Structures are given as C-alpha cells and as structure tokens.
Amino acid sequence: MTVLSKCYHPIRIKNKRSGEYMFVPCGHCPACAAAKRKAMANRLQIEMDHCISALFITLTYDNNNVPFYKLDNYDALSMSLNRLVDFNFAEAINNANLKTANLDLFLPEIQNPIDGQQNCFAACSKLDIQLFLKRLRNHISYDKLHLLKDVKSSQRSFRYFIAAEYGPKTFRPHYHGILFFSDVRVARAAKECYLSASWQYSSDKNLRAEYVTSGAARYVSKYVNSDTKLPILLQIKPLNTFYLASKNPAIGVFDGCQYRDWE
C-alpha cells in the first residue's frame, strides 16, 4: 500500500507532459509525516550499511552560548543577542499570519531573560551546525594533531545527517545526528578529539559521541518533520526544527542502490 492510499488529503495536479490530472500526497498529514520518517530511516540505514564506521552525536549548548533572541513587541522585529540574524523576522511573522500586536502571547512559556532583559527566548541555529561541519572538515583534513598521518586524504571525508530538536519542557535547542565515515581511524579521531574542537558552544562534558547502534537510524529519522507541538513563535519557519544532510549523492543513494520513498 502506497502513501497515496493512506494520505488524508491527496492533492490533484496536472501532469505538464501528458496533460492528464493525477493525485499526489499532500506531504503534511500524519500519514505523509509517518511515510517521511520511514523513508528517512531507510535511507540512513542504507548509508550505515555502506560506511565503515558511524558516530551518533548529540550537540548541546552551555548557558553562555545558547542562541537567544529578544522579541520587540512593537515593530515585530527580533534581535539576536548573541548571533547574527540571517532572516527577516517581520516577514516570517507575516507569513505565519501572527498578529504582531500580540506577539508576546506566542512566546514560549519558559523564557530565558539575559541580564534582566525580558521577552528573550532560545532558538535553534542552522548556522551553528553549518559552522560546526565546516570546522570538523577542516580539522580532519589538516589533522594538526597528526592522528591521521597514515590515512589518505581521499579517505578523510565524512557524510552527515543532523537534526534540531527543542526540549519538551524548557524548549532548549539541541541537535542529534549521525556522521558516516569511510575509515575507522577517522571516526576514532573525530570522536576522541576533533568533534569537541569543532563544537565551540559547550564544554566537552556536554558533547555526546558514541558509535552507532542498531536503533540510531530510527531515532534520528523522527526529526525530519517540523515540530507542530512547539509554542507558536517557535513554529515559524526560521525558528522551527530543521535537518541538514549530505548531498551529491543524497543520504541513502549509491550506485545500484536507490531508496524508495513511498512504500
């Protein structure tokens, strides 16, 4: 049975080539969300089957580095207190159809005042993950600790899937992911040294890295869907949960091995 037969709200579209009409999954209902999770779990499992070693990682923030935003209730602008703002907050608010006069009502119930400032809340940061991946690539490539002197440069690459999550009670942002390596020595060097050097937003004790177990793919795949149970303000697109994954080829795609999404 395909996901189309399960989809609650199939969408009728026109095939541009044939001119015929057809139905496709809506991509938003519970059935589509479940299918997306299952497809990603399958892709991650395929990726693990093709790599030599994999690490399951959890990235958290300490109190000094968690991304904070301050909400300005008068002009619907948000100012980051410790990050660069890379999106138009007012436009995001308008796209979400939130009434700007009552934005304070949409704040998370648990707020985090900084230096006595009110209307401050923590949020996920895609840029933090992108910078982390860039630093990790550089550390592994240049290998200043000389841990990989016998590993060819072609074997020092890695692939990744990292997803954001908010804590269920405090809405504190953190991230879960899997890193895939083609050489066990690179995985070991990353686990023991280069991960902590690349994640600069907490101490080593807040960084969790362990070799992948059988349930890791299923666990992280649940984060491919946006979290609809968050406070309304955290559900707008720039602040909601997200995931980043390797491309060219995509996760789970290899020569002669193509994942199937809608089964």
mmCIF file of C-alpha atoms in Angstrom:
data_model
loop_
_atom_site.group_PDB
_atom_site.id
_atom_site.type_symbol
_atom_site.label_atom_id
_atom_site.label_comp_id
_atom_site.label_asym_id
_atom_site.label_seq_id
_atom_site.Cartn_x
_atom_site.Cartn_y
_atom_site.Cartn_z
ATOM 1 C CA MET A 1 0.000 0.000 0.000
ATOM 2 C CA THR A 2 1.473 3.330 -1.048
ATOM 3 C CA VAL A 3 1.389 6.515 0.982
ATOM 4 C CA LEU A 4 -1.064 7.982 -1.532
ATOM 5 C CA SER A 5 -3.723 5.480 -0.476
ATOM 6 C CA LYS A 6 -3.097 6.470 3.142
ATOM 7 C CA CYS A 7 -2.810 10.240 2.663
ATOM 8 C CA TYR A 8 -5.645 12.128 4.320
ATOM 9 C CA HIS A 9 -5.689 14.984 1.803
ATOM 10 C CA PRO A 10 -4.308 13.969 -1.643
ATOM 11 C CA ILE A 11 -3.676 16.885 -3.976
ATOM 12 C CA ARG A 12 -4.953 16.879 -7.564
ATOM 13 C CA ILE A 13 -2.395 18.249 -10.013
ATOM 14 C CA LYS A 14 -1.969 18.347 -13.772
ATOM 15 C CA ASN A 15 0.824 16.430 -15.457
ATOM 16 C CA LYS A 16 2.601 19.005 -17.631
ATOM 17 C CA ARG A 17 3.776 16.402 -20.125
ATOM 18 C CA SER A 18 0.653 14.316 -20.640
ATOM 19 C CA GLY A 19 -1.916 16.954 -19.708
ATOM 20 C CA GLU A 20 -3.693 14.411 -17.517
ATOM 21 C CA TYR A 21 -4.674 15.009 -13.922
ATOM 22 C CA MET A 22 -3.246 12.924 -11.107
ATOM 23 C CA PHE A 23 -3.257 12.788 -7.319
ATOM 24 C CA VAL A 24 -0.122 13.146 -5.190
ATOM 25 C CA PRO A 25 0.391 13.008 -1.405
ATOM 26 C CA CYS A 26 -0.154 16.289 0.426
ATOM 27 C CA GLY A 27 3.073 15.918 2.400
ATOM 28 C CA HIS A 28 1.609 17.388 5.595
ATOM 29 C CA CYS A 29 -0.922 14.974 7.082
ATOM 30 C CA PRO A 30 0.005 12.355 9.725
ATOM 31 C CA ALA A 31 0.191 9.598 7.101
ATOM 32 C CA CYS A 32 2.637 11.601 4.990
ATOM 33 C CA ALA A 33 4.688 12.509 8.069
ATOM 34 C CA ALA A 34 4.932 8.839 9.026
ATOM 35 C CA ALA A 35 5.963 7.917 5.487
ATOM 36 C CA LYS A 36 8.643 10.602 5.513
ATOM 37 C CA ARG A 37 10.049 9.287 8.788
ATOM 38 C CA LYS A 38 10.099 5.738 7.481
ATOM 39 C CA ALA A 39 11.764 6.782 4.233
ATOM 40 C CA MET A 40 14.495 8.684 6.084
ATOM 41 C CA ALA A 41 15.078 5.760 8.466
ATOM 42 C CA ASN A 42 15.548 3.501 5.430
ATOM 43 C CA ARG A 43 17.935 5.969 3.815
ATOM 44 C CA LEU A 44 20.008 6.294 6.984
ATOM 45 C CA GLN A 45 20.165 2.525 7.351
ATOM 46 C CA ILE A 46 21.386 2.195 3.762
ATOM 47 C CA GLU A 47 24.012 4.843 4.499
ATOM 48 C CA MET A 48 25.181 2.937 7.576
ATOM 49 C CA ASP A 49 25.346 -0.299 5.589
ATOM 50 C CA HIS A 50 27.713 1.367 3.116
ATOM 51 C CA CYS A 51 30.036 3.173 5.519
ATOM 52 C CA ILE A 52 32.914 1.697 7.530
ATOM 53 C CA SER A 53 32.116 3.435 10.808
ATOM 54 C CA ALA A 54 29.443 5.828 12.080
ATOM 55 C CA LEU A 55 29.029 8.066 15.119
ATOM 56 C CA PHE A 56 25.804 9.087 16.806
ATOM 57 C CA ILE A 57 26.247 12.611 18.185
ATOM 58 C CA THR A 58 24.272 14.953 20.433
ATOM 59 C CA LEU A 59 25.238 18.626 20.420
ATOM 60 C CA THR A 60 24.064 20.895 23.243
ATOM 61 C CA TYR A 61 24.769 24.442 24.399
ATOM 62 C CA ASP A 62 26.068 25.809 27.665
ATOM 63 C CA ASN A 63 24.291 28.817 29.170
ATOM 64 C CA ASN A 64 26.756 31.296 27.685
ATOM 65 C CA ASN A 65 26.394 30.098 24.105
ATOM 66 C CA VAL A 66 22.771 29.076 23.606
ATOM 67 C CA PRO A 67 21.293 31.235 20.783
ATOM 68 C CA PHE A 68 18.997 33.877 22.293
ATOM 69 C CA TYR A 69 16.584 36.215 20.589
ATOM 70 C CA LYS A 70 14.880 39.255 22.031
ATOM 71 C CA LEU A 71 11.368 39.916 20.841
ATOM 72 C CA ASP A 72 10.363 43.510 20.161
ATOM 73 C CA ASN A 73 6.590 43.523 20.539
ATOM 74 C CA TYR A 74 6.095 46.938 18.938
ATOM 75 C CA ASP A 75 7.508 46.539 15.464
ATOM 76 C CA ALA A 76 7.577 42.737 15.236
ATOM 77 C CA LEU A 77 11.348 42.616 14.877
ATOM 78 C CA SER A 78 13.567 40.202 16.691
ATOM 79 C CA MET A 79 17.160 40.958 17.572
ATOM 80 C CA SER A 80 19.593 38.169 18.259
ATOM 81 C CA LEU A 81 21.582 38.846 21.407
ATOM 82 C CA ASN A 82 24.472 36.558 20.523
ATOM 83 C CA ARG A 83 24.067 35.504 16.895
ATOM 84 C CA LEU A 84 23.814 37.119 13.504
ATOM 85 C CA VAL A 85 20.208 37.289 12.300
ATOM 86 C CA ASP A 86 20.149 35.733 8.831
ATOM 87 C CA PHE A 87 16.417 36.089 8.167
ATOM 88 C CA ASN A 88 13.720 38.751 8.054
ATOM 89 C CA PHE A 89 11.799 38.166 11.272
ATOM 90 C CA ALA A 90 8.961 40.567 10.417
ATOM 91 C CA GLU A 91 8.397 38.804 7.090
ATOM 92 C CA ALA A 92 8.377 35.407 8.831
ATOM 93 C CA ILE A 93 5.790 36.663 11.319
ATOM 94 C CA ASN A 94 3.575 37.920 8.491
ATOM 95 C CA ASN A 95 3.922 34.650 6.569
ATOM 96 C CA ALA A 96 2.808 32.792 9.683
ATOM 97 C CA ASN A 97 -0.275 35.035 9.940
ATOM 98 C CA LEU A 98 0.511 36.052 13.518
ATOM 99 C CA LYS A 99 -0.920 39.303 14.798
ATOM 100 C CA THR A 100 2.073 41.480 15.596
ATOM 101 C CA ALA A 101 0.228 43.371 18.346
ATOM 102 C CA ASN A 102 0.002 40.194 20.416
ATOM 103 C CA LEU A 103 3.347 38.552 19.778
ATOM 104 C CA ASP A 104 4.095 38.330 23.491
ATOM 105 C CA LEU A 105 1.249 35.803 23.741
ATOM 106 C CA PHE A 106 3.134 33.465 21.407
ATOM 107 C CA LEU A 107 6.360 33.396 23.412
ATOM 108 C CA PRO A 108 7.381 30.056 24.949
ATOM 109 C CA GLU A 109 6.003 29.722 28.455
ATOM 110 C CA ILE A 110 9.530 29.247 29.773
ATOM 111 C CA GLN A 111 11.604 32.263 28.813
ATOM 112 C CA ASN A 112 15.263 32.917 29.457
ATOM 113 C CA PRO A 113 15.958 36.508 30.491
ATOM 114 C CA ILE A 114 19.522 37.676 29.881
ATOM 115 C CA ASP A 115 20.945 40.365 32.155
ATOM 116 C CA GLY A 116 17.427 41.281 33.254
ATOM 117 C CA GLN A 117 16.059 41.631 29.727
ATOM 118 C CA GLN A 118 12.581 40.294 29.146
ATOM 119 C CA ASN A 119 10.969 38.595 26.139
ATOM 120 C CA CYS A 120 14.115 36.571 25.464
ATOM 121 C CA PHE A 121 13.848 33.048 24.130
ATOM 122 C CA ALA A 122 16.264 30.419 22.851
ATOM 123 C CA ALA A 123 16.076 29.071 19.312
ATOM 124 C CA CYS A 124 17.811 26.606 17.029
ATOM 125 C CA SER A 125 20.546 27.893 14.760
ATOM 126 C CA LYS A 126 21.186 26.348 11.349
ATOM 127 C CA LEU A 127 24.315 28.487 11.028
ATOM 128 C CA ASP A 128 25.811 26.893 14.165
ATOM 129 C CA ILE A 129 25.511 23.450 12.574
ATOM 130 C CA GLN A 130 26.914 24.628 9.257
ATOM 131 C CA LEU A 131 29.935 26.155 11.004
ATOM 132 C CA PHE A 132 30.396 23.013 13.098
ATOM 133 C CA LEU A 133 30.516 20.858 9.960
ATOM 134 C CA LYS A 134 32.949 23.254 8.295
ATOM 135 C CA ARG A 135 35.282 23.197 11.323
ATOM 136 C CA LEU A 136 35.117 19.404 11.538
ATOM 137 C CA ARG A 137 36.030 19.039 7.869
ATOM 138 C CA ASN A 138 38.992 21.380 8.355
ATOM 139 C CA HIS A 139 40.214 19.604 11.498
ATOM 140 C CA ILE A 140 40.079 16.211 9.803
ATOM 141 C CA SER A 141 41.594 17.494 6.575
ATOM 142 C CA TYR A 142 44.538 19.398 8.116
ATOM 143 C CA ASP A 143 44.957 16.973 11.058
ATOM 144 C CA LYS A 144 47.131 19.255 13.186
ATOM 145 C CA LEU A 145 47.306 16.590 15.897
ATOM 146 C CA HIS A 146 48.809 14.128 13.400
ATOM 147 C CA LEU A 147 46.273 11.440 14.218
ATOM 148 C CA LEU A 148 45.625 10.581 10.577
ATOM 149 C CA LYS A 149 49.096 10.656 9.031
ATOM 150 C CA ASP A 150 48.592 7.175 7.559
ATOM 151 C CA VAL A 151 45.130 7.955 6.159
ATOM 152 C CA LYS A 152 44.866 9.146 2.567
ATOM 153 C CA SER A 153 43.144 12.470 2.012
ATOM 154 C CA SER A 154 40.507 10.721 -0.099
ATOM 155 C CA GLN A 155 39.519 8.676 2.965
ATOM 156 C CA ARG A 156 39.138 11.645 5.323
ATOM 157 C CA SER A 157 35.734 12.805 4.116
ATOM 158 C CA PHE A 158 32.531 12.097 6.012
ATOM 159 C CA ARG A 159 28.809 12.306 5.387
ATOM 160 C CA TYR A 160 26.179 13.500 7.811
ATOM 161 C CA PHE A 161 22.604 13.830 8.930
ATOM 162 C CA ILE A 162 21.967 16.312 11.776
ATOM 163 C CA ALA A 163 18.540 17.415 13.038
ATOM 164 C CA ALA A 164 17.445 20.092 15.501
ATOM 165 C CA GLU A 165 15.171 19.483 18.469
ATOM 166 C CA TYR A 166 13.680 21.535 21.308
ATOM 167 C CA GLY A 167 13.479 20.171 24.831
ATOM 168 C CA PRO A 168 9.913 19.094 25.698
ATOM 169 C CA LYS A 169 9.710 21.228 28.858
ATOM 170 C CA THR A 170 12.233 24.057 28.622
ATOM 171 C CA PHE A 171 12.333 24.353 24.790
ATOM 172 C CA ARG A 172 16.117 24.449 24.941
ATOM 173 C CA PRO A 173 17.572 23.801 21.470
ATOM 174 C CA HIS A 174 19.940 20.904 20.806
ATOM 175 C CA TYR A 175 20.834 18.584 17.930
ATOM 176 C CA HIS A 176 21.058 14.875 17.166
ATOM 177 C CA GLY A 177 22.827 13.364 14.216
ATOM 178 C CA ILE A 178 24.849 10.606 12.617
ATOM 179 C CA LEU A 179 28.256 11.051 10.992
ATOM 180 C CA PHE A 180 29.304 8.419 8.436
ATOM 181 C CA PHE A 181 32.992 7.655 7.835
ATOM 182 C CA SER A 182 34.845 5.564 5.250
ATOM 183 C CA ASP A 183 37.760 4.873 7.623
ATOM 184 C CA VAL A 184 37.539 3.772 11.244
ATOM 185 C CA ARG A 185 40.645 5.790 12.114
ATOM 186 C CA VAL A 186 38.933 8.998 11.030
ATOM 187 C CA ALA A 187 35.875 8.141 13.119
ATOM 188 C CA ARG A 188 38.098 7.489 16.130
ATOM 189 C CA ALA A 189 39.993 10.769 15.704
ATOM 190 C CA ALA A 190 36.716 12.663 15.391
ATOM 191 C CA LYS A 191 35.242 11.007 18.474
ATOM 192 C CA GLU A 192 38.302 11.485 20.668
ATOM 193 C CA CYS A 193 39.473 14.955 19.583
ATOM 194 C CA TYR A 194 38.060 16.755 16.586
ATOM 195 C CA LEU A 195 34.361 16.790 17.486
ATOM 196 C CA SER A 196 34.982 18.746 20.684
ATOM 197 C CA ALA A 197 37.337 21.094 18.837
ATOM 198 C CA SER A 198 34.662 21.752 16.211
ATOM 199 C CA TRP A 199 31.649 22.277 18.511
ATOM 200 C CA GLN A 200 32.589 25.507 20.277
ATOM 201 C CA TYR A 201 29.330 26.168 22.102
ATOM 202 C CA SER A 202 29.738 23.924 25.152
ATOM 203 C CA SER A 203 32.336 22.070 27.196
ATOM 204 C CA ASP A 204 33.344 18.514 26.386
ATOM 205 C CA LYS A 205 31.004 17.142 29.031
ATOM 206 C CA ASN A 206 28.017 18.456 27.045
ATOM 207 C CA LEU A 207 29.138 16.736 23.842
ATOM 208 C CA ARG A 208 27.964 13.165 23.378
ATOM 209 C CA ALA A 209 29.504 10.918 20.736
ATOM 210 C CA GLU A 210 29.259 7.156 20.521
ATOM 211 C CA TYR A 211 29.490 4.516 17.857
ATOM 212 C CA VAL A 212 26.171 3.899 16.156
ATOM 213 C CA THR A 213 23.824 1.207 17.440
ATOM 214 C CA SER A 214 21.059 -0.508 15.503
ATOM 215 C CA GLY A 215 18.349 1.922 16.615
ATOM 216 C CA ALA A 216 20.126 5.163 15.696
ATOM 217 C CA ALA A 217 18.606 5.493 12.206
ATOM 218 C CA ARG A 218 15.075 5.105 13.512
ATOM 219 C CA TYR A 219 15.738 7.514 16.384
ATOM 220 C CA VAL A 220 17.077 10.455 14.373
ATOM 221 C CA SER A 221 14.672 9.961 11.456
ATOM 222 C CA LYS A 222 11.762 11.176 13.601
ATOM 223 C CA TYR A 223 13.185 14.694 13.380
ATOM 224 C CA VAL A 224 12.694 15.066 9.611
ATOM 225 C CA ASN A 225 9.245 16.576 10.168
ATOM 226 C CA SER A 226 8.668 20.047 11.589
ATOM 227 C CA ASP A 227 7.580 20.029 15.219
ATOM 228 C CA THR A 228 3.938 21.150 15.381
ATOM 229 C CA LYS A 229 3.754 20.857 19.169
ATOM 230 C CA LEU A 230 6.053 23.810 19.833
ATOM 231 C CA PRO A 231 4.919 27.224 21.051
ATOM 232 C CA ILE A 232 3.548 29.132 18.080
ATOM 233 C CA LEU A 233 6.505 31.512 17.869
ATOM 234 C CA LEU A 234 8.936 28.603 17.525
ATOM 235 C CA GLN A 235 6.858 27.104 14.724
ATOM 236 C CA ILE A 236 7.630 29.875 12.233
ATOM 237 C CA LYS A 237 9.962 28.643 9.538
ATOM 238 C CA PRO A 238 13.271 30.276 10.604
ATOM 239 C CA LEU A 239 12.892 29.077 14.212
ATOM 240 C CA ASN A 240 11.299 25.657 13.801
ATOM 241 C CA THR A 241 13.240 22.416 13.811
ATOM 242 C CA PHE A 242 15.249 21.504 10.702
ATOM 243 C CA TYR A 243 17.711 18.938 9.441
ATOM 244 C CA LEU A 244 20.852 19.106 7.323
ATOM 245 C CA ALA A 245 22.070 16.123 5.319
ATOM 246 C CA SER A 246 24.780 15.311 2.813
ATOM 247 C CA LYS A 247 24.065 15.835 -0.867
ATOM 248 C CA ASN A 248 25.644 14.728 -4.167
ATOM 249 C CA PRO A 249 24.664 11.989 -3.637
ATOM 250 C CA ALA A 250 21.877 12.323 -1.125
ATOM 251 C CA ILE A 251 21.826 10.211 2.017
ATOM 252 C CA GLY A 252 20.967 6.615 1.135
ATOM 253 C CA VAL A 253 21.729 6.895 -2.584
ATOM 254 C CA PHE A 254 24.572 4.807 -4.023
ATOM 255 C CA ASP A 255 25.433 3.248 -7.363
ATOM 256 C CA GLY A 256 22.944 0.474 -7.875
ATOM 257 C CA CYS A 257 21.174 1.239 -4.596
ATOM 258 C CA GLN A 258 18.277 3.662 -4.683
ATOM 259 C CA TYR A 259 15.990 4.169 -1.718
ATOM 260 C CA ARG A 260 12.227 4.143 -2.289
ATOM 261 C CA ASP A 261 10.328 6.880 -0.507
ATOM 262 C CA TRP A 262 6.667 5.965 -0.811
ATOM 263 C CA GLU A 263 6.189 2.376 0.310
#
